[in-house]
Every structure is written in C-alpha cells, then in structure tokens.
C-alpha cells in the first residue's frame, strides 16, 4: 500500500499539473469546493483502512498538490492585473497537500508496517476538527474576498 500510494501521489501530481496548465482548468472557486469536499470525505474513512482507499487519497493529494503548483506559477506570471490576487488558494493547496504527502512518505519509509489511511493524517483529531478548521479557512478567505472585491 505504501509504494502504491507514493506512485499515486506522483501520478496525481502529474495529472494536477496537466489539469491546471490546460485551457479548461477550473477556477479558484471550483477547486476550493473540490478541496473542501475531499477534506470532509476523508473523515468518513476508517483510520485503519488499507489498499485502494489509500491509493485514491494519495492520488487526490497529488492532484491538488500539482494543480496548486501550476496554478500558483500561472497566477504569479500572469501579465494582467494583480499577479498576487490568484495565489492564496493555490498556495494553500500546495502547503496543505505537501504536508500530507510528506507525512505519508515518512511513514512509508520509516514505519512501513504502519501504512494505513491514518498515515495521511487527514483526520488527526476526533470529530473532524481538522477538516472543519481547513474548510473554515477556505470559507473565511472567500467571505473576505467577496467583501473586499
């Protein structure tokens, strides 16, 4: 499950880079909803789950990581308007997903017997507190952005 998860992270990252680079890339709002849905859904997976669920979560983690990197680069190099305006959500995705990918790889390399869904650290506190905090952060960003814009 560990090696398959690492391959899924790599493949997901490549897919995310390609998706963000395409002319059909979703906007910040759509990708925000997708990230929030992914974070919330992770609370419904048992921590001891192994196998395909880990690979799927790793693939999604990689996708959001790759998408965030490419979207951040595209936003910061855009010629029109404020180049920083489109950075908050992509950078948020990069930092959060990079943390989870690194956490998973640490477990794979140093504790291979403990590779389970818990290794991704998507539900480190009971009652979905972590997901609630991250979804609230995204909601706060969009609320502030709608008031300021």
PDB file of C-alpha atoms in Angstrom:
ATOM      1  CA  UNK A   1       0.000   0.000   0.000  1.00  0.00           C
ATOM      2  CA  UNK A   2       2.885   2.355   0.720  1.00  0.00           C
ATOM      3  CA  UNK A   3       4.605   2.142  -2.635  1.00  0.00           C
ATOM      4  CA  UNK A   4       1.299   2.204  -4.467  1.00  0.00           C
ATOM      5  CA  UNK A   5       0.387   5.333  -2.511  1.00  0.00           C
ATOM      6  CA  UNK A   6       3.659   7.029  -3.456  1.00  0.00           C
ATOM      7  CA  UNK A   7       3.091   6.158  -7.116  1.00  0.00           C
ATOM      8  CA  UNK A   8      -0.443   7.545  -6.808  1.00  0.00           C
ATOM      9  CA  UNK A   9       0.923  10.802  -5.348  1.00  0.00           C
ATOM     10  CA  UNK A  10       3.346  11.115  -8.268  1.00  0.00           C
ATOM     11  CA  UNK A  11       0.680  10.292 -10.860  1.00  0.00           C
ATOM     12  CA  UNK A  12      -1.818  12.623  -9.198  1.00  0.00           C
ATOM     13  CA  UNK A  13       0.746  15.427  -9.158  1.00  0.00           C
ATOM     14  CA  UNK A  14       1.373  14.976 -12.879  1.00  0.00           C
ATOM     15  CA  UNK A  15      -2.373  14.985 -13.545  1.00  0.00           C
ATOM     16  CA  UNK A  16      -2.833  18.107 -11.409  1.00  0.00           C
ATOM     17  CA  UNK A  17      -0.045  19.923 -13.228  1.00  0.00           C
ATOM     18  CA  UNK A  18      -1.596  18.997 -16.577  1.00  0.00           C
ATOM     19  CA  UNK A  19      -5.095  19.990 -15.473  1.00  0.00           C
ATOM     20  CA  UNK A  20      -4.004  23.391 -14.199  1.00  0.00           C
ATOM     21  CA  UNK A  21      -1.961  24.027 -17.337  1.00  0.00           C
ATOM     22  CA  UNK A  22      -4.866  23.237 -19.662  1.00  0.00           C
ATOM     23  CA  UNK A  23      -7.190  25.849 -21.050  1.00  0.00           C
ATOM     24  CA  UNK A  24     -10.064  24.041 -19.315  1.00  0.00           C
ATOM     25  CA  UNK A  25      -8.647  24.442 -15.802  1.00  0.00           C
ATOM     26  CA  UNK A  26     -11.327  25.064 -13.184  1.00  0.00           C
ATOM     27  CA  UNK A  27     -11.379  28.434 -11.452  1.00  0.00           C
ATOM     28  CA  UNK A  28     -10.382  29.043  -7.833  1.00  0.00           C
ATOM     29  CA  UNK A  29     -13.950  28.675  -6.604  1.00  0.00           C
ATOM     30  CA  UNK A  30     -14.464  25.254  -8.178  1.00  0.00           C
ATOM     31  CA  UNK A  31     -11.127  23.927  -6.986  1.00  0.00           C
ATOM     32  CA  UNK A  32     -11.845  25.299  -3.488  1.00  0.00           C
ATOM     33  CA  UNK A  33     -15.089  23.318  -3.374  1.00  0.00           C
ATOM     34  CA  UNK A  34     -13.275  20.186  -4.578  1.00  0.00           C
ATOM     35  CA  UNK A  35     -10.544  20.521  -1.929  1.00  0.00           C
ATOM     36  CA  UNK A  36     -13.114  21.100   0.815  1.00  0.00           C
ATOM     37  CA  UNK A  37     -15.167  18.095  -0.315  1.00  0.00           C
ATOM     38  CA  UNK A  38     -12.017  15.943  -0.321  1.00  0.00           C
ATOM     39  CA  UNK A  39     -11.061  17.088   3.184  1.00  0.00           C
ATOM     40  CA  UNK A  40     -14.551  16.412   4.538  1.00  0.00           C
ATOM     41  CA  UNK A  41     -14.854  12.999   2.854  1.00  0.00           C
ATOM     42  CA  UNK A  42     -11.628  11.853   4.495  1.00  0.00           C
ATOM     43  CA  UNK A  43     -13.419  11.900   7.848  1.00  0.00           C
ATOM     44  CA  UNK A  44     -15.631   9.042   6.708  1.00  0.00           C
ATOM     45  CA  UNK A  45     -12.758   6.655   6.012  1.00  0.00           C
ATOM     46  CA  UNK A  46     -11.664   4.382   8.839  1.00  0.00           C
ATOM     47  CA  UNK A  47      -8.125   5.178  10.007  1.00  0.00           C
ATOM     48  CA  UNK A  48      -7.061   1.525   9.685  1.00  0.00           C
ATOM     49  CA  UNK A  49      -8.166   1.258   6.044  1.00  0.00           C
ATOM     50  CA  UNK A  50      -5.543  -0.121   3.688  1.00  0.00           C
ATOM     51  CA  UNK A  51      -5.398  -0.739  -0.053  1.00  0.00           C
ATOM     52  CA  UNK A  52      -7.247   1.157  -2.786  1.00  0.00           C
ATOM     53  CA  UNK A  53      -8.639   3.845  -0.461  1.00  0.00           C
ATOM     54  CA  UNK A  54      -5.080   4.895   0.389  1.00  0.00           C
ATOM     55  CA  UNK A  55      -4.103   4.999  -3.280  1.00  0.00           C
ATOM     56  CA  UNK A  56      -7.170   7.077  -4.119  1.00  0.00           C
ATOM     57  CA  UNK A  57      -6.498   9.563  -1.308  1.00  0.00           C
ATOM     58  CA  UNK A  58      -2.827   9.742  -2.297  1.00  0.00           C
ATOM     59  CA  UNK A  59      -3.797  10.363  -5.923  1.00  0.00           C
ATOM     60  CA  UNK A  60      -6.142  13.182  -4.883  1.00  0.00           C
ATOM     61  CA  UNK A  61      -3.453  14.619  -2.619  1.00  0.00           C
ATOM     62  CA  UNK A  62      -1.014  14.601  -5.524  1.00  0.00           C
ATOM     63  CA  UNK A  63      -3.594  16.091  -7.876  1.00  0.00           C
ATOM     64  CA  UNK A  64      -4.306  19.043  -5.592  1.00  0.00           C
ATOM     65  CA  UNK A  65      -0.580  19.484  -4.967  1.00  0.00           C
ATOM     66  CA  UNK A  66       0.237  19.557  -8.698  1.00  0.00           C
ATOM     67  CA  UNK A  67      -2.750  21.732  -9.511  1.00  0.00           C
ATOM     68  CA  UNK A  68      -1.771  24.213  -6.806  1.00  0.00           C
ATOM     69  CA  UNK A  69       1.831  24.433  -8.002  1.00  0.00           C
ATOM     70  CA  UNK A  70       0.873  25.058 -11.618  1.00  0.00           C
ATOM     71  CA  UNK A  71      -1.958  27.457 -10.731  1.00  0.00           C
ATOM     72  CA  UNK A  72       0.380  29.435  -8.454  1.00  0.00           C
ATOM     73  CA  UNK A  73       3.032  29.678 -11.167  1.00  0.00           C
ATOM     74  CA  UNK A  74       0.446  30.700 -13.763  1.00  0.00           C
ATOM     75  CA  UNK A  75      -1.031  33.307 -11.433  1.00  0.00           C
ATOM     76  CA  UNK A  76       2.299  34.795 -10.403  1.00  0.00           C
ATOM     77  CA  UNK A  77       3.468  35.083 -14.008  1.00  0.00           C
ATOM     78  CA  UNK A  78       0.226  36.422 -15.424  1.00  0.00           C
ATOM     79  CA  UNK A  79       0.611  39.689 -17.242  1.00  0.00           C
ATOM     80  CA  UNK A  80      -2.785  41.207 -16.482  1.00  0.00           C
ATOM     81  CA  UNK A  81      -3.950  42.650 -13.200  1.00  0.00           C
ATOM     82  CA  UNK A  82      -2.558  41.843  -9.802  1.00  0.00           C
ATOM     83  CA  UNK A  83      -0.342  38.750 -10.039  1.00  0.00           C
ATOM     84  CA  UNK A  84      -0.804  38.054  -6.315  1.00  0.00           C
ATOM     85  CA  UNK A  85      -4.600  38.022  -6.454  1.00  0.00           C
ATOM     86  CA  UNK A  86      -4.828  34.414  -7.593  1.00  0.00           C
ATOM     87  CA  UNK A  87      -2.206  32.980  -5.236  1.00  0.00           C
ATOM     88  CA  UNK A  88      -3.959  32.350  -1.881  1.00  0.00           C
ATOM     89  CA  UNK A  89      -5.953  29.221  -2.776  1.00  0.00           C
ATOM     90  CA  UNK A  90      -3.221  27.544  -4.898  1.00  0.00           C
ATOM     91  CA  UNK A  91      -0.601  28.205  -2.221  1.00  0.00           C
ATOM     92  CA  UNK A  92      -2.957  26.943   0.479  1.00  0.00           C
ATOM     93  CA  UNK A  93      -3.426  23.730  -1.511  1.00  0.00           C
ATOM     94  CA  UNK A  94       0.310  23.304  -2.085  1.00  0.00           C
ATOM     95  CA  UNK A  95       1.209  23.740   1.578  1.00  0.00           C
ATOM     96  CA  UNK A  96      -1.570  21.523   2.952  1.00  0.00           C
ATOM     97  CA  UNK A  97      -1.103  18.732   0.417  1.00  0.00           C
ATOM     98  CA  UNK A  98       2.685  18.869   0.663  1.00  0.00           C
ATOM     99  CA  UNK A  99       2.375  18.343   4.411  1.00  0.00           C
ATOM    100  CA  UNK A 100       0.126  15.307   3.949  1.00  0.00           C
ATOM    101  CA  UNK A 101       2.302  13.802   1.212  1.00  0.00           C
ATOM    102  CA  UNK A 102       5.436  14.257   3.341  1.00  0.00           C
ATOM    103  CA  UNK A 103       3.704  12.749   6.372  1.00  0.00           C
ATOM    104  CA  UNK A 104       2.660   9.708   4.319  1.00  0.00           C
ATOM    105  CA  UNK A 105       6.146   9.252   2.820  1.00  0.00           C
ATOM    106  CA  UNK A 106       7.710   9.457   6.270  1.00  0.00           C
ATOM    107  CA  UNK A 107       5.519   6.578   7.449  1.00  0.00           C
ATOM    108  CA  UNK A 108       6.215   4.565   4.279  1.00  0.00           C
ATOM    109  CA  UNK A 109       9.985   4.911   4.651  1.00  0.00           C
ATOM    110  CA  UNK A 110      10.392   4.661   8.418  1.00  0.00           C
ATOM    111  CA  UNK A 111       7.328   2.702   9.617  1.00  0.00           C
ATOM    112  CA  UNK A 112       6.198   0.549   6.652  1.00  0.00           C
ATOM    113  CA  UNK A 113       4.227  -1.770   8.930  1.00  0.00           C
ATOM    114  CA  UNK A 114       2.029   1.177   9.967  1.00  0.00           C
ATOM    115  CA  UNK A 115       0.934   2.238   6.477  1.00  0.00           C
ATOM    116  CA  UNK A 116      -2.797   2.814   6.648  1.00  0.00           C
ATOM    117  CA  UNK A 117      -5.152   5.670   5.897  1.00  0.00           C
ATOM    118  CA  UNK A 118      -4.097   7.247   9.201  1.00  0.00           C
ATOM    119  CA  UNK A 119      -0.595   7.769   7.732  1.00  0.00           C
ATOM    120  CA  UNK A 120      -2.008  10.546   5.546  1.00  0.00           C
ATOM    121  CA  UNK A 121      -3.018  12.489   8.691  1.00  0.00           C
ATOM    122  CA  UNK A 122      -6.300  13.773   7.222  1.00  0.00           C
ATOM    123  CA  UNK A 123      -8.188  13.105  10.440  1.00  0.00           C
ATOM    124  CA  UNK A 124      -5.671  13.698  13.238  1.00  0.00           C
ATOM    125  CA  UNK A 125      -8.274  14.883  15.749  1.00  0.00           C
ATOM    126  CA  UNK A 126     -11.684  13.431  16.619  1.00  0.00           C
ATOM    127  CA  UNK A 127     -14.985  14.696  15.240  1.00  0.00           C
ATOM    128  CA  UNK A 128     -13.415  16.044  12.039  1.00  0.00           C
ATOM    129  CA  UNK A 129     -11.907  19.042  13.800  1.00  0.00           C
ATOM    130  CA  UNK A 130      -9.021  19.294  11.349  1.00  0.00           C
ATOM    131  CA  UNK A 131     -11.304  19.307   8.318  1.00  0.00           C
ATOM    132  CA  UNK A 132     -13.598  21.816   9.966  1.00  0.00           C
ATOM    133  CA  UNK A 133     -10.628  24.128  10.545  1.00  0.00           C
ATOM    134  CA  UNK A 134      -9.413  23.888   6.950  1.00  0.00           C
ATOM    135  CA  UNK A 135     -12.872  24.273   5.412  1.00  0.00           C
ATOM    136  CA  UNK A 136     -13.464  27.262   7.690  1.00  0.00           C
ATOM    137  CA  UNK A 137     -10.195  28.806   6.498  1.00  0.00           C
ATOM    138  CA  UNK A 138     -11.302  28.473   2.864  1.00  0.00           C
ATOM    139  CA  UNK A 139     -14.759  29.858   3.683  1.00  0.00           C
ATOM    140  CA  UNK A 140     -13.164  32.775   5.526  1.00  0.00           C
ATOM    141  CA  UNK A 141     -10.974  33.524   2.501  1.00  0.00           C
ATOM    142  CA  UNK A 142     -13.943  33.559   0.120  1.00  0.00           C
ATOM    143  CA  UNK A 143     -16.055  35.637   2.511  1.00  0.00           C
ATOM    144  CA  UNK A 144     -13.276  38.201   2.875  1.00  0.00           C
ATOM    145  CA  UNK A 145     -12.609  38.183  -0.876  1.00  0.00           C
ATOM    146  CA  UNK A 146     -16.287  38.813  -1.648  1.00  0.00           C
ATOM    147  CA  UNK A 147     -16.414  41.739   0.783  1.00  0.00           C
ATOM    148  CA  UNK A 148     -13.180  43.347  -0.393  1.00  0.00           C
ATOM    149  CA  UNK A 149     -13.694  42.870  -4.131  1.00  0.00           C
TER     150      UNK A 149
END
